[in-house]
């Protein structure tokens, strides 16, 4: 398991390094954002090239193909803009290191959490697993629909294709890749939010220390905090608010009581994704940490 984890991380780091100069070139006014989005940018570009060349039959959809495309991306990125990346790195070293620390920290914590809830069972996980498995096992595109023989995969599958890339490149089993993909989505989300928040604060004239602090706040706010349902659960458990107050809050099945926090119901956190009362049967308000805890590798989560 540790070897699989290290191989997956190395694949992500090399892909991000390949796209780093391009990320600096795309955002010259916000150089601090580049280290935070380089990995995601690389996965999207490699995935698109692998997909389009595979769909027209120019390439096979295999691990060696993905490695070659990554090498081409590295050359196309570093040869014209390598010096741009070097200058930007020197000027924004603290932000770049902060983005990498944010990625590794969230990745490590998320891996620990996922290791205690690794079963790919329940909700939409089995369906998600079939799509990812189909793309990991496919040597040609389009990938085969595992539910209907001799038909191509009909679902919107870009996210599954993207997370099949590192699995195919380093030879991971689909079940391992599934759980590491769930972890990687929230880690990349937090890293991108860190980079964007820190870059915007720096552009406004703030110092590096404040930029790093508010970058961390941005990562936490996007990836973890969600809609504060847990805070309102605590208020409800402390018997705060009358019926009108809780009706206005609109969180389904949350009312004032003296039951304390956390509620005895072990699935209470699920209500955090149901805070739009005017939609029936459910107004769904999922956010990254909720979807991560649920463990569904679903398109809206990857998006």
Coordinates of C-alpha atoms in Angstrom, one line a residue:
X1 CA 0.0 0.0 0.0
X2 CA 2.8 2.5 0.9
X3 CA 4.5 1.7 -2.4
X4 CA 1.3 2.3 -4.3
X5 CA 0.9 5.6 -2.5
X6 CA 4.4 6.8 -3.2
X7 CA 4.1 5.9 -6.9
X8 CA 0.9 7.8 -7.2
X9 CA 2.4 10.8 -5.5
X10 CA 5.5 10.7 -7.7
X11 CA 3.3 10.6 -10.8
X12 CA 1.4 13.7 -9.6
X13 CA 4.5 15.6 -8.7
X14 CA 6.2 14.9 -12.0
X15 CA 3.1 15.9 -14.0
X16 CA 2.8 19.1 -12.0
X17 CA 6.5 19.9 -12.5
X18 CA 6.0 19.3 -16.3
X19 CA 3.3 22.0 -16.4
X20 CA 4.7 24.5 -14.0
X21 CA 6.3 26.9 -16.5
X22 CA 3.1 26.8 -18.6
X23 CA 1.1 27.7 -15.4
X24 CA 3.4 30.7 -14.8
X25 CA 3.0 31.7 -18.4
X26 CA -0.8 31.5 -18.3
X27 CA -1.1 33.7 -15.2
X28 CA 1.6 36.4 -15.4
X29 CA -0.4 38.8 -13.2
X30 CA -0.8 36.1 -10.5
X31 CA 2.4 34.2 -10.4
X32 CA 1.7 32.9 -6.9
X33 CA -1.2 30.8 -8.3
X34 CA 0.9 28.6 -10.6
X35 CA 2.3 26.1 -8.1
X36 CA -1.2 25.6 -6.8
X37 CA -2.8 24.7 -10.1
X38 CA 0.1 23.1 -12.0
X39 CA -0.8 19.5 -11.1
X40 CA -4.5 20.0 -12.0
X41 CA -3.5 21.8 -15.2
X42 CA -1.1 18.9 -16.1
X43 CA -3.8 16.2 -15.5
X44 CA -6.3 18.1 -17.7
X45 CA -3.9 18.7 -20.6
X46 CA -2.4 15.2 -20.5
X47 CA -5.9 13.7 -20.2
X48 CA -7.3 15.7 -23.1
X49 CA -4.4 14.9 -25.5
X50 CA -4.6 11.2 -24.5
X51 CA -8.3 11.3 -25.1
X52 CA -8.4 13.1 -28.4
X53 CA -5.5 11.1 -29.9
X54 CA -7.0 7.9 -28.6
X55 CA -10.4 8.6 -30.0
X56 CA -9.1 9.2 -33.5
X57 CA -7.0 6.1 -33.2
X58 CA -3.6 7.8 -33.3
X59 CA -2.5 6.4 -30.0
X60 CA -3.2 3.6 -27.6
X61 CA -4.6 4.5 -24.2
X62 CA -1.8 2.9 -22.2
X63 CA 0.7 3.8 -19.5
X64 CA 3.6 4.4 -21.9
X65 CA 1.4 6.7 -24.0
X66 CA 0.6 8.8 -21.0
X67 CA 4.3 8.9 -19.9
X68 CA 5.3 10.1 -23.4
X69 CA 2.5 12.8 -23.5
X70 CA 3.8 14.0 -20.1
X71 CA 7.3 14.2 -21.4
X72 CA 6.1 16.2 -24.4
X73 CA 4.2 18.5 -22.1
X74 CA 7.4 19.0 -20.1
X75 CA 9.4 19.9 -23.2
X76 CA 6.7 22.2 -24.5
X77 CA 6.5 23.9 -21.1
X78 CA 10.2 24.1 -20.0
X79 CA 11.9 24.9 -23.3
X80 CA 10.1 28.2 -24.0
X81 CA 9.3 29.2 -20.5
X82 CA 11.8 27.6 -18.2
X83 CA 13.5 30.9 -17.3
X84 CA 10.1 32.4 -16.6
X85 CA 9.4 29.7 -14.1
X86 CA 12.9 30.1 -12.5
X87 CA 12.4 33.8 -12.0
X88 CA 8.9 33.4 -10.7
X89 CA 10.0 30.7 -8.3
X90 CA 12.7 33.0 -6.9
X91 CA 10.2 35.8 -6.5
X92 CA 7.4 33.7 -5.0
X93 CA 9.3 30.9 -3.3
X94 CA 7.4 31.1 0.0
X95 CA 4.0 30.8 -1.8
X96 CA 5.2 27.9 -3.9
X97 CA 6.5 26.0 -0.9
X98 CA 3.2 26.9 0.9
X99 CA 1.2 25.4 -1.9
X100 CA 3.2 22.2 -1.9
X101 CA 2.9 21.9 1.9
X102 CA -0.9 22.5 1.6
X103 CA -1.1 19.7 -1.0
X104 CA 0.9 17.2 1.0
X105 CA -0.8 18.0 4.3
X106 CA -4.3 17.6 2.9
X107 CA -3.3 14.6 1.0
X108 CA -1.8 13.0 4.1
X109 CA -4.8 13.7 6.3
X110 CA -7.3 12.6 3.6
X111 CA -5.4 9.4 3.1
X112 CA -5.5 8.6 6.8
X113 CA -9.3 9.3 6.9
X114 CA -9.9 7.3 3.7
X115 CA -7.9 4.4 5.0
X116 CA -10.5 4.0 7.8
X117 CA -13.4 4.1 5.3
X118 CA -11.9 2.4 2.3
X119 CA -14.8 0.2 1.2
X120 CA -16.1 1.0 -2.3
X121 CA -19.7 0.1 -1.4
X122 CA -23.0 1.9 -1.0
X123 CA -24.4 5.1 -2.5
X124 CA -22.9 5.7 -6.0
X125 CA -19.5 4.2 -5.3
X126 CA -20.0 0.9 -7.2
X127 CA -21.1 2.8 -10.3
X128 CA -18.1 5.2 -10.1
X129 CA -15.8 2.2 -9.6
X130 CA -17.1 0.6 -12.8
X131 CA -16.3 3.7 -14.9
X132 CA -12.8 4.1 -13.4
X133 CA -12.1 0.4 -13.9
X134 CA -13.2 0.5 -17.5
X135 CA -10.8 3.4 -18.3
X136 CA -7.9 1.9 -16.4
X137 CA -8.3 -1.4 -18.1
X138 CA -8.9 0.0 -21.6
X139 CA -6.1 0.0 -24.1
X140 CA -8.1 1.7 -26.7
X141 CA -10.7 4.5 -26.7
X142 CA -13.6 4.7 -26.3
X143 CA -13.6 2.6 -23.2
X144 CA -16.1 -0.2 -23.0
X145 CA -19.3 0.1 -21.0
X146 CA -19.1 -2.5 -18.3
X147 CA -22.9 -2.9 -18.2
X148 CA -23.5 -3.4 -21.9
X149 CA -21.1 -5.5 -23.9
X150 CA -19.7 -4.1 -27.2
X151 CA -20.9 -0.6 -26.4
X152 CA -18.7 2.4 -25.6
X153 CA -18.9 4.2 -22.3
X154 CA -21.9 6.6 -22.6
X155 CA -21.5 8.5 -19.4
X156 CA -19.7 11.9 -18.9
X157 CA -16.4 10.4 -18.0
X158 CA -13.6 13.1 -18.3
X159 CA -13.0 13.0 -14.5
X160 CA -12.6 9.2 -14.5
X161 CA -10.3 9.4 -17.5
X162 CA -8.1 12.0 -15.7
X163 CA -7.7 9.9 -12.6
X164 CA -7.1 6.8 -14.7
X165 CA -3.9 8.5 -16.0
X166 CA -1.6 8.1 -12.9
X167 CA -3.0 4.7 -12.3
X168 CA -2.1 3.5 -15.8
X169 CA 1.2 5.3 -15.8
X170 CA 2.4 3.6 -12.6
X171 CA 0.4 0.4 -12.8
X172 CA -2.1 0.6 -9.9
X173 CA -5.1 -1.6 -9.4
X174 CA -8.5 0.1 -9.8
X175 CA -9.5 -0.2 -6.2
X176 CA -6.3 1.5 -5.0
X177 CA -6.6 4.2 -7.7
X178 CA -10.2 4.8 -6.7
X179 CA -9.4 5.7 -3.1
X180 CA -6.3 7.7 -4.0
X181 CA -8.4 9.6 -6.6
X182 CA -10.9 10.5 -3.9
X183 CA -8.0 11.8 -1.8
X184 CA -6.4 13.7 -4.7
X185 CA -9.5 15.6 -5.6
X186 CA -9.8 17.3 -2.2
X187 CA -6.0 17.8 -2.0
X188 CA -5.9 19.5 -5.5
X189 CA -8.9 21.6 -4.6
X190 CA -7.3 22.8 -1.4
X191 CA -4.0 23.5 -3.2
X192 CA -5.7 25.5 -5.9
X193 CA -7.7 27.6 -3.4
X194 CA -4.5 28.2 -1.4
X195 CA -2.7 29.4 -4.5
X196 CA -5.5 31.6 -5.7
X197 CA -6.1 33.3 -2.3
X198 CA -2.4 33.8 -1.7
X199 CA -1.8 35.2 -5.2
X200 CA -4.7 37.7 -4.9
X201 CA -3.6 38.9 -1.5
X202 CA 0.0 39.4 -2.7
X203 CA -1.3 41.3 -5.8
X204 CA -3.2 43.6 -3.4
X205 CA 0.1 44.5 -1.8
X206 CA 0.2 42.2 1.3
X207 CA 3.3 40.6 2.7
X208 CA 4.2 37.0 2.3
X209 CA 3.2 36.0 5.8
X210 CA -0.3 37.4 5.4
X211 CA -0.6 35.8 2.0
X212 CA 0.3 32.4 3.3
X213 CA -2.1 32.8 6.2
X214 CA -5.0 33.8 4.0
X215 CA -4.1 31.2 1.5
X216 CA -4.5 28.6 4.2
X217 CA -7.9 30.2 5.1
X218 CA -8.9 29.9 1.4
X219 CA -8.0 26.3 1.3
X220 CA -9.9 25.5 4.4
X221 CA -12.9 27.5 3.4
X222 CA -13.3 25.8 0.0
X223 CA -12.3 22.2 0.8
X224 CA -13.3 21.7 4.4
X225 CA -15.6 24.3 5.9
X226 CA -18.6 23.9 3.6
X227 CA -21.9 25.5 4.8
X228 CA -21.3 25.6 8.6
X229 CA -24.0 23.0 9.2
X230 CA -21.9 21.5 12.0
X231 CA -22.0 24.9 13.8
X232 CA -25.7 25.0 13.6
X233 CA -25.9 21.4 14.8
X234 CA -24.0 22.6 17.8
X235 CA -26.4 25.4 18.4
X236 CA -29.4 23.1 18.0
X237 CA -27.8 20.6 20.5
X238 CA -27.4 23.5 22.9
X239 CA -31.2 24.2 22.6
X240 CA -30.6 27.6 21.0
X241 CA -33.3 29.1 18.8
X242 CA -37.1 28.7 18.5
X243 CA -39.1 26.9 15.8
X244 CA -39.2 30.0 13.6
X245 CA -35.4 30.4 13.7
X246 CA -34.8 26.8 12.6
X247 CA -37.5 27.0 9.9
X248 CA -35.6 30.0 8.6
X249 CA -32.3 28.2 8.7
X250 CA -33.8 25.5 6.4
X251 CA -31.5 22.7 7.4
X252 CA -33.7 19.6 7.1
X253 CA -34.5 17.8 10.4
X254 CA -32.5 20.2 12.5
X255 CA -34.4 21.7 15.5
X256 CA -33.5 22.9 18.9
X257 CA -32.9 20.3 21.6
X258 CA -30.8 19.7 24.6
X259 CA -29.2 16.5 23.2
X260 CA -25.7 18.0 22.9
X261 CA -23.1 17.7 20.2
X262 CA -22.5 15.7 18.2
X263 CA -25.9 14.2 17.7
X264 CA -26.4 10.6 18.6
X265 CA -27.2 9.8 15.0
X266 CA -23.9 8.8 13.4
X267 CA -25.1 10.0 10.0
X268 CA -26.0 13.5 11.2
X269 CA -23.3 15.1 9.0
X270 CA -25.3 14.0 5.9
X271 CA -27.7 16.9 6.6
X272 CA -24.9 19.3 5.6
X273 CA -25.7 18.5 2.0
X274 CA -29.4 19.2 2.4
X275 CA -29.8 22.9 3.3
X276 CA -32.0 24.2 0.5
X277 CA -35.5 23.8 1.8
X278 CA -37.4 25.0 -1.2
X279 CA -36.5 22.1 -3.5
X280 CA -38.2 18.8 -3.3
X281 CA -37.4 16.1 -2.5
X282 CA -33.9 17.3 -1.8
X283 CA -32.0 20.5 -2.5
X284 CA -28.5 19.2 -2.6
X285 CA -25.7 21.4 -1.4
X286 CA -22.6 19.1 -1.4
X287 CA -19.2 20.6 -0.9
X288 CA -15.7 19.0 -1.2
X289 CA -15.3 17.7 2.4
X290 CA -18.8 16.2 2.4
X291 CA -18.3 14.4 -0.9
X292 CA -14.9 13.2 0.4
X293 CA -16.3 11.8 3.6
X294 CA -19.1 10.1 1.5
X295 CA -16.4 8.6 -0.7
X296 CA -18.3 9.0 -4.0
X297 CA -15.9 9.6 -6.9
X298 CA -18.6 11.3 -8.8
X299 CA -18.4 13.9 -11.6
X300 CA -19.7 16.8 -9.5
X301 CA -17.0 16.1 -6.9
X302 CA -14.2 15.8 -9.5
X303 CA -15.4 19.0 -11.2

